[in-house]
C-alpha positions as MATLAB code, in Angstrom:
seq = 'XXXXXXXXXXXXXXXXXXXXXXXXXXXXXXXXXXXXXXXXXXXXXXXXXXXXXXXXXXXXXXXXXXXXXXXXXXXXXXXXXXXXXXXXXXXXXXXXXXXXXXXXXXXXXXXXXXXXXXXXXX';
ca = [
     -20.829  -56.091   34.527;
     -17.079  -56.449   34.114;
     -14.871  -53.716   32.998;
     -11.053  -53.375   32.217;
      -9.613  -50.214   33.605;
      -6.696  -49.994   31.344;
      -3.506  -47.919   32.353;
      -1.368  -46.721   29.492;
       2.066  -45.476   30.425;
       4.235  -42.846   28.829;
       8.038  -42.833   29.792;
       8.432  -39.301   28.825;
       5.519  -38.040   31.091;
       6.659  -40.419   33.906;
      10.320  -39.204   33.764;
       9.047  -35.487   33.844;
       7.494  -36.101   37.193;
       9.209  -35.474   40.438;
      10.081  -38.294   42.655;
       7.579  -37.212   45.290;
       4.852  -37.125   42.369;
       5.864  -40.666   41.113;
       5.696  -41.750   44.763;
       2.258  -40.301   45.148;
       0.930  -41.959   42.085;
       2.349  -45.412   43.256;
       1.113  -45.172   46.785;
      -2.367  -44.081   45.376;
      -2.544  -47.583   43.774;
      -2.474  -49.068   47.281;
      -5.472  -46.781   48.250;
      -7.243  -47.616   45.059;
      -7.005  -51.372   45.631;
      -8.050  -50.999   49.217;
     -11.246  -49.134   48.054;
     -12.221  -51.505   45.308;
     -11.330  -54.641   47.494;
     -13.624  -53.460   50.425;
     -16.445  -52.802   47.880;
     -15.760  -56.256   46.324;
     -15.526  -54.797   42.897;
     -11.957  -55.815   42.239;
     -11.603  -59.079   40.399;
      -7.924  -58.853   39.525;
      -5.076  -56.499   38.635;
      -1.765  -56.767   36.703;
       1.223  -54.418   36.394;
       3.487  -55.060   33.281;
       7.094  -54.668   32.922;
       8.604  -52.074   30.504;
       8.164  -53.000   26.881;
      12.013  -53.336   26.459;
      11.745  -56.416   28.231;
       8.938  -57.933   25.867;
       9.394  -60.085   22.935;
       7.328  -60.444   19.869;
       6.501  -63.954   18.261;
       5.445  -64.066   14.590;
       4.875  -67.314   12.685;
       5.403  -67.086    8.890;
       5.337  -70.031    6.951;
       5.029  -72.376    9.912;
       8.419  -70.975   11.278;
       8.346  -68.876   14.482;
      10.430  -65.793   14.548;
      11.075  -63.979   17.769;
      12.076  -60.289   18.098;
      12.948  -58.122   21.100;
      10.929  -55.318   22.346;
       7.496  -53.856   21.659;
       5.492  -54.685   18.543;
       5.238  -50.996   17.641;
       7.303  -47.692   18.373;
       4.878  -45.734   20.370;
       4.690  -42.939   22.942;
       2.387  -44.886   25.160;
       2.241  -48.571   25.918;
       0.070  -50.944   28.225;
       1.252  -50.488   31.777;
      -1.264  -52.557   33.446;
      -4.998  -52.970   34.224;
      -7.565  -53.478   36.935;
     -10.405  -55.959   36.088;
     -13.595  -54.814   38.020;
     -17.066  -56.112   38.329;
     -19.533  -53.187   39.054;
     -23.233  -52.348   38.451;
     -22.812  -49.921   35.543;
     -20.568  -47.963   33.155;
     -21.047  -44.956   35.314;
     -19.484  -46.734   38.305;
     -16.660  -48.006   36.198;
     -15.872  -44.366   35.092;
     -16.070  -43.318   38.709;
     -13.593  -46.076   39.696;
     -11.386  -45.146   36.890;
     -11.255  -41.555   38.209;
      -9.946  -42.772   41.397;
      -6.821  -44.403   39.801;
      -4.020  -42.054   40.507;
      -2.773  -42.046   36.855;
      -5.891  -40.455   35.788;
      -4.759  -37.352   37.739;
      -1.404  -37.135   35.698;
      -1.289  -34.610   33.074;
      -1.165  -36.406   29.685;
      -2.266  -39.814   30.904;
      -5.648  -41.353   31.395;
      -7.503  -44.666   32.053;
      -9.235  -46.266   29.306;
     -12.470  -48.109   30.462;
     -13.530  -50.949   28.361;
     -16.473  -53.415   28.799;
     -15.583  -57.032   28.929;
     -17.639  -59.086   26.542;
     -15.990  -62.529   27.541;
     -13.703  -63.603   30.215;
     -12.376  -67.217   30.846;
     -10.114  -69.240   32.975;
      -8.147  -72.512   32.624;
     -11.084  -74.113   34.693;
     -13.656  -73.149   32.137;
];
């Protein structure tokens, strides 16, 4: 079964951490990736830039309109994800608990089953 382990970020929480705490979270991702790579459960991972660097495209009446920034004002935004393949939901929850962001007060890892995944080759 494939699961998306979604990391939501909150700038207020991140900024409240000490530099040592932020470094611990960041280095913890390396340890997590090593774990899921060795277990052959990691399919892919992606870290996203800050939403201030994003753009939103809307097409109205056949005309595209582009605006800068995130779609909605929000405290949290999608920071990145791990796509894993494991035997069960319980294992996916176990893996999510290993992601260092899960240990930061105010943050968590959303675990969502994948019902379809494709590639350009499909």
